[in-house]
Amino acid sequence: MLREATAIAAAAGGLVHADARATRSLVCKDAFWRLPVTVCRITQFLGEQVSGALLERAIAVAHGTLSPSTIDDNQVVPDFRRSRSDGHFAAPEVLAAINEVRPVVEHTLGVSCQDAEFSYSLNVHNDGDFYKAHQDAGRTSFASRRLLTFVYYLHRTPRPFTGGALRMFDVFLPLHTETSYSWEDRTWQDWEPEHDSIVFFRPTAWHEVRPVSCPSKQPADSRFAINGWLCTPDSTNQ
Ligand SMILES: O=C(O)CCC(=O)C(=O)O
Ligand SMILES: [Fe+2]
């Protein structure tokens, strides 16, 4: 369960159940707590010239060999994630700009990334590609080192694809612990993958990439994202 969710459950649940002991709870059994997840989004992040040059580099890479994107322990699971990636793409200008805004982003999201290290790749979505709902933090030892997620978007203008929104799911919790619920009951907010914009969020947040429709199917017309994390240093390397 999400860390935020647990905290909210403790606060909300505590209130409701304390009340319920004294009198009968007035809060309906089917009441749900829905809390939008904080996303820090910056548009026109690097400016026309720098983002344009970066896009040209990304397009050149997309014309070459990219690997199928993986999940967790480097598995390719095309029903869950369909896109292609380059783990060696260098984007020092993005990292330097992120470092400039880091203090305010960390403050806004309530995380501390002192001594954290960057880990990132270039991810390319073309026609029919998607990434189903997931958290970035979690199951593998590497994923559990992630403190902050960032995604920087690039595409040609006018945008040569439709879809591909970043869908951020609200924290979603029944106020009564015994209430059952299903994934379909969740609500969300969609964020456009606008050229030269960047988003930051906590790796515990549930999110997905909506399916992309790119009629030309040309590599240059893809949805490009430089996607990565600030991670706690790997203690096994020291
Ligand atoms: O491209 C995006 O908008 C998000 C990608 C993502 O969630 C990931 O690579 O973990
Ligand atoms: Fe993700």
Tab-separated table of C-alpha atoms and ligand atoms in Angstrom:
chain	number	residue	atom	x	y	z
A	1	MET	CA	0.000	0.000	0.000
A	2	LEU	CA	1.138	3.560	-0.658
A	3	ARG	CA	2.944	5.325	2.124
A	4	GLU	CA	0.657	8.362	1.759
A	5	ALA	CA	-2.342	6.119	1.772
A	6	THR	CA	-1.312	4.482	5.005
A	7	ALA	CA	-0.876	7.828	6.691
A	8	ILE	CA	-4.265	9.002	5.481
A	9	ALA	CA	-5.879	5.735	6.487
A	10	ALA	CA	-4.441	6.111	9.968
A	11	ALA	CA	-5.712	9.682	10.249
A	12	ALA	CA	-9.101	9.146	8.628
A	13	GLY	CA	-9.685	5.671	10.027
A	14	GLY	CA	-8.704	6.792	13.506
A	15	LEU	CA	-11.315	9.520	13.458
A	16	VAL	CA	-14.099	7.423	12.047
A	17	HIS	CA	-13.505	4.483	14.342
A	18	ALA	CA	-13.110	6.608	17.459
A	19	ASP	CA	-16.490	8.162	16.631
A	20	ALA	CA	-18.000	4.814	15.847
A	21	ARG	CA	-17.139	3.550	19.312
A	22	ALA	CA	-18.993	6.415	20.989
A	23	THR	CA	-22.008	6.662	18.664
A	24	ARG	CA	-22.858	5.059	15.348
A	25	SER	CA	-20.731	6.421	12.550
A	26	LEU	CA	-22.477	8.915	10.289
A	27	VAL	CA	-19.948	8.211	7.554
A	28	CYS	CA	-21.494	5.904	4.986
A	29	LYS	CA	-20.055	2.393	4.764
A	30	ASP	CA	-19.237	3.026	1.109
A	31	ALA	CA	-17.386	6.305	1.720
A	32	PHE	CA	-14.075	6.631	-0.135
A	33	TRP	CA	-11.170	8.918	0.440
A	34	ARG	CA	-9.794	10.272	-2.872
A	35	LEU	CA	-6.658	12.319	-2.778
A	36	PRO	CA	-5.024	13.615	-5.985
A	37	VAL	CA	-1.316	12.872	-6.068
A	38	THR	CA	0.981	15.887	-6.197
A	39	VAL	CA	2.728	16.279	-9.538
A	40	CYS	CA	5.293	19.045	-10.032
A	41	ARG	CA	5.098	19.982	-13.691
A	42	ILE	CA	7.297	22.517	-15.451
A	43	THR	CA	6.663	23.535	-19.062
A	44	GLN	CA	9.220	25.073	-21.468
A	45	PHE	CA	11.837	23.558	-19.192
A	46	LEU	CA	14.969	23.871	-21.377
A	47	GLY	CA	13.728	26.301	-24.024
A	48	GLU	CA	13.368	25.942	-27.775
A	49	GLN	CA	17.024	25.599	-28.735
A	50	VAL	CA	18.200	23.085	-26.156
A	51	SER	CA	15.029	20.955	-26.324
A	52	GLY	CA	15.185	21.005	-30.153
A	53	ALA	CA	18.775	19.726	-30.162
A	54	LEU	CA	17.866	17.040	-27.633
A	55	LEU	CA	14.920	15.964	-29.793
A	56	GLU	CA	17.209	15.623	-32.816
A	57	ARG	CA	19.524	13.365	-30.796
A	58	ALA	CA	16.573	11.283	-29.612
A	59	ILE	CA	15.289	10.945	-33.195
A	60	ALA	CA	18.741	9.808	-34.391
A	61	VAL	CA	18.739	7.117	-31.678
A	62	ALA	CA	15.195	6.045	-32.605
A	63	HIS	CA	16.358	5.346	-36.152
A	64	GLY	CA	18.929	2.899	-34.762
A	65	THR	CA	18.522	-0.091	-32.536
A	66	LEU	CA	16.443	0.276	-29.410
A	67	SER	CA	15.653	-2.535	-26.975
A	68	PRO	CA	12.149	-3.528	-25.920
A	69	SER	CA	11.399	-1.753	-22.615
A	70	THR	CA	11.516	-3.928	-19.519
A	71	ILE	CA	9.841	-4.055	-16.120
A	72	ASP	CA	11.158	-5.144	-12.711
A	73	ASP	CA	13.999	-7.662	-13.161
A	74	ASN	CA	14.666	-6.739	-16.784
A	75	GLN	CA	11.746	-8.768	-18.054
A	76	VAL	CA	10.010	-7.905	-21.326
A	77	VAL	CA	6.246	-8.234	-20.718
A	78	PRO	CA	4.521	-6.883	-23.854
A	79	ASP	CA	0.998	-7.180	-22.384
A	80	PHE	CA	2.035	-4.827	-19.600
A	81	ARG	CA	4.593	-2.516	-21.165
A	82	ARG	CA	5.103	-1.934	-24.868
A	83	SER	CA	7.737	0.599	-25.913
A	84	ARG	CA	11.431	0.720	-26.722
A	85	SER	CA	14.319	2.075	-24.686
A	86	ASP	CA	17.945	3.132	-24.792
A	87	GLY	CA	19.631	2.892	-21.391
A	88	HIS	CA	22.787	4.620	-22.639
A	89	PHE	CA	21.249	7.845	-23.953
A	90	ALA	CA	23.100	10.787	-22.385
A	91	ALA	CA	21.130	13.890	-21.450
A	92	PRO	CA	23.426	15.941	-19.183
A	93	GLU	CA	21.485	19.139	-19.891
A	94	VAL	CA	18.318	17.585	-18.432
A	95	LEU	CA	20.155	16.400	-15.304
A	96	ALA	CA	21.796	19.815	-14.772
A	97	ALA	CA	18.440	21.585	-15.091
A	98	ILE	CA	16.812	19.084	-12.719
A	99	ASN	CA	19.527	19.815	-10.163
A	100	GLU	CA	18.590	23.500	-10.331
A	101	VAL	CA	14.929	22.882	-9.497
A	102	ARG	CA	15.543	19.997	-7.105
A	103	PRO	CA	15.266	21.947	-3.830
A	104	VAL	CA	11.803	23.288	-4.628
A	105	VAL	CA	10.632	19.938	-6.066
A	106	GLU	CA	11.868	18.029	-3.005
A	107	HIS	CA	10.183	20.548	-0.709
A	108	THR	CA	6.889	20.331	-2.611
A	109	LEU	CA	6.833	16.529	-2.693
A	110	GLY	CA	8.193	16.095	0.838
A	111	VAL	CA	11.204	13.984	-0.155
A	112	SER	CA	14.894	14.421	0.487
A	113	CYS	CA	17.358	13.320	-2.196
A	114	GLN	CA	20.638	14.239	-0.541
A	115	ASP	CA	23.539	12.243	-2.046
A	116	ALA	CA	21.076	10.620	-4.451
A	117	GLU	CA	22.248	9.367	-7.848
A	118	PHE	CA	20.575	9.678	-11.246
A	119	SER	CA	19.426	6.626	-13.131
A	120	TYR	CA	17.561	7.185	-16.410
A	121	SER	CA	16.893	6.073	-19.969
A	122	LEU	CA	15.314	7.265	-23.205
A	123	ASN	CA	11.894	5.665	-23.703
A	124	VAL	CA	10.194	5.729	-27.074
A	125	HIS	CA	6.455	5.094	-27.572
A	126	ASN	CA	5.145	4.644	-31.107
A	127	ASP	CA	1.846	3.383	-32.542
A	128	GLY	CA	0.011	1.061	-30.118
A	129	ASP	CA	2.563	1.407	-27.310
A	130	PHE	CA	1.562	1.818	-23.640
A	131	TYR	CA	2.620	1.106	-20.071
A	132	LYS	CA	-0.094	-0.197	-17.765
A	133	ALA	CA	-0.670	0.990	-14.183
A	134	HIS	CA	2.336	0.538	-11.927
A	135	GLN	CA	4.435	2.058	-9.173
A	136	ASP	CA	8.097	2.849	-9.816
A	137	ALA	CA	9.160	1.979	-6.284
A	138	GLY	CA	8.899	-1.477	-5.025
A	139	ARG	CA	9.571	-5.032	-5.621
A	140	THR	CA	13.222	-5.204	-6.739
A	141	SER	CA	16.149	-3.987	-4.632
A	142	PHE	CA	16.981	-1.395	-7.297
A	143	ALA	CA	13.410	-0.083	-7.460
A	144	SER	CA	13.268	0.308	-3.683
A	145	ARG	CA	16.194	2.794	-3.910
A	146	ARG	CA	14.128	5.233	-6.000
A	147	LEU	CA	13.295	8.441	-4.113
A	148	LEU	CA	11.922	10.702	-6.841
A	149	THR	CA	10.607	10.038	-10.366
A	150	PHE	CA	11.074	12.465	-13.260
A	151	VAL	CA	9.823	12.289	-16.854
A	152	TYR	CA	10.959	14.833	-19.456
A	153	TYR	CA	8.998	14.789	-22.743
A	154	LEU	CA	10.040	15.507	-26.330
A	155	HIS	CA	8.129	15.346	-29.614
A	156	ARG	CA	7.892	17.006	-32.998
A	157	THR	CA	5.535	19.938	-33.519
A	158	PRO	CA	2.667	19.669	-34.273
A	159	ARG	CA	2.413	16.592	-32.073
A	160	PRO	CA	2.445	13.645	-34.514
A	161	PHE	CA	0.615	11.256	-32.191
A	162	THR	CA	-2.497	11.217	-30.034
A	163	GLY	CA	-2.960	9.548	-26.657
A	164	GLY	CA	0.108	8.863	-24.560
A	165	ALA	CA	-1.075	10.881	-21.565
A	166	LEU	CA	0.546	10.180	-18.227
A	167	ARG	CA	-2.343	9.009	-16.037
A	168	MET	CA	-1.812	9.613	-12.315
A	169	PHE	CA	-4.220	7.729	-10.079
A	170	ASP	CA	-5.626	9.392	-6.975
A	171	VAL	CA	-4.886	7.821	-3.624
A	172	PHE	CA	-8.035	5.822	-3.062
A	173	LEU	CA	-9.108	4.337	0.262
A	174	PRO	CA	-12.348	3.201	1.836
A	175	LEU	CA	-12.975	5.046	5.110
A	176	HIS	CA	-14.303	1.869	6.691
A	177	THR	CA	-11.661	-0.823	6.659
A	178	GLU	CA	-14.171	-3.588	5.900
A	179	THR	CA	-15.448	-1.932	2.679
A	180	SER	CA	-14.358	-3.801	-0.417
A	181	TYR	CA	-13.404	-2.001	-3.628
A	182	SER	CA	-12.003	-2.726	-7.022
A	183	TRP	CA	-9.428	-1.088	-9.292
A	184	GLU	CA	-12.245	0.149	-11.598
A	185	ASP	CA	-13.490	2.478	-8.825
A	186	ARG	CA	-10.334	4.558	-8.938
A	187	THR	CA	-10.175	8.148	-10.212
A	188	TRP	CA	-7.252	9.901	-11.861
A	189	GLN	CA	-5.807	12.959	-13.534
A	190	ASP	CA	-4.217	12.857	-17.009
A	191	TRP	CA	-1.130	14.945	-17.894
A	192	GLU	CA	-0.244	15.721	-21.500
A	193	PRO	CA	3.262	14.661	-22.579
A	194	GLU	CA	3.908	18.131	-23.993
A	195	HIS	CA	7.243	18.795	-25.718
A	196	ASP	CA	9.861	20.304	-23.358
A	197	SER	CA	7.779	19.684	-20.232
A	198	ILE	CA	8.887	17.708	-17.198
A	199	VAL	CA	6.947	16.105	-14.368
A	200	PHE	CA	8.158	14.986	-10.949
A	201	PHE	CA	6.275	12.713	-8.555
A	202	ARG	CA	6.891	10.191	-5.812
A	203	PRO	CA	7.827	6.710	-7.075
A	204	THR	CA	5.113	5.223	-4.841
A	205	ALA	CA	2.367	6.926	-6.895
A	206	TRP	CA	0.306	4.688	-9.190
A	207	HIS	CA	0.523	5.788	-12.830
A	208	GLU	CA	0.339	4.558	-16.404
A	209	VAL	CA	1.065	5.651	-19.977
A	210	ARG	CA	-2.151	5.675	-22.014
A	211	PRO	CA	-1.984	3.956	-25.408
A	212	VAL	CA	-0.345	5.984	-28.165
A	213	SER	CA	-1.752	6.310	-31.658
A	214	CYS	CA	0.891	7.368	-34.191
A	215	PRO	CA	-0.597	6.925	-37.689
A	216	SER	CA	2.688	7.503	-39.584
A	217	LYS	CA	4.495	4.880	-37.453
A	218	GLN	CA	7.691	6.799	-38.238
A	219	PRO	CA	10.367	6.619	-35.501
A	220	ALA	CA	10.781	10.407	-35.659
A	221	ASP	CA	7.068	10.863	-34.877
A	222	SER	CA	7.299	8.978	-31.554
A	223	ARG	CA	6.519	10.110	-28.059
A	224	PHE	CA	9.996	10.501	-26.511
A	225	ALA	CA	10.573	10.559	-22.766
A	226	ILE	CA	13.734	10.827	-20.736
A	227	ASN	CA	12.545	9.002	-17.704
A	228	GLY	CA	14.408	8.298	-14.531
A	229	TRP	CA	14.868	8.553	-10.819
A	230	LEU	CA	16.977	9.984	-8.089
A	231	CYS	CA	18.083	6.935	-6.133
A	232	THR	CA	19.819	6.340	-2.822
A	233	PRO	CA	23.412	5.269	-3.505
A	234	ASP	CA	23.953	1.547	-3.905
A	235	SER	CA	25.681	0.551	-0.652
A	236	THR	CA	26.934	-2.697	-2.229
A	237	ASN	CA	29.110	-0.564	-4.559
A	238	GLN	CA	31.001	1.208	-1.788
B	1	LIG	O1	6.536	8.096	-20.038
B	1	LIG	C1	5.845	8.350	-19.059
B	1	LIG	O2	4.999	9.262	-19.051
B	1	LIG	C2	6.021	7.535	-17.787
B	1	LIG	C3	6.891	6.320	-17.971
B	1	LIG	C4	6.926	5.461	-16.744
B	1	LIG	O3	6.023	5.449	-15.970
B	1	LIG	C5	8.101	4.628	-16.444
B	1	LIG	O4	8.980	4.470	-17.325
B	1	LIG	O5	8.206	4.095	-15.322
B	2	FE	FE	6.650	4.618	-14.118
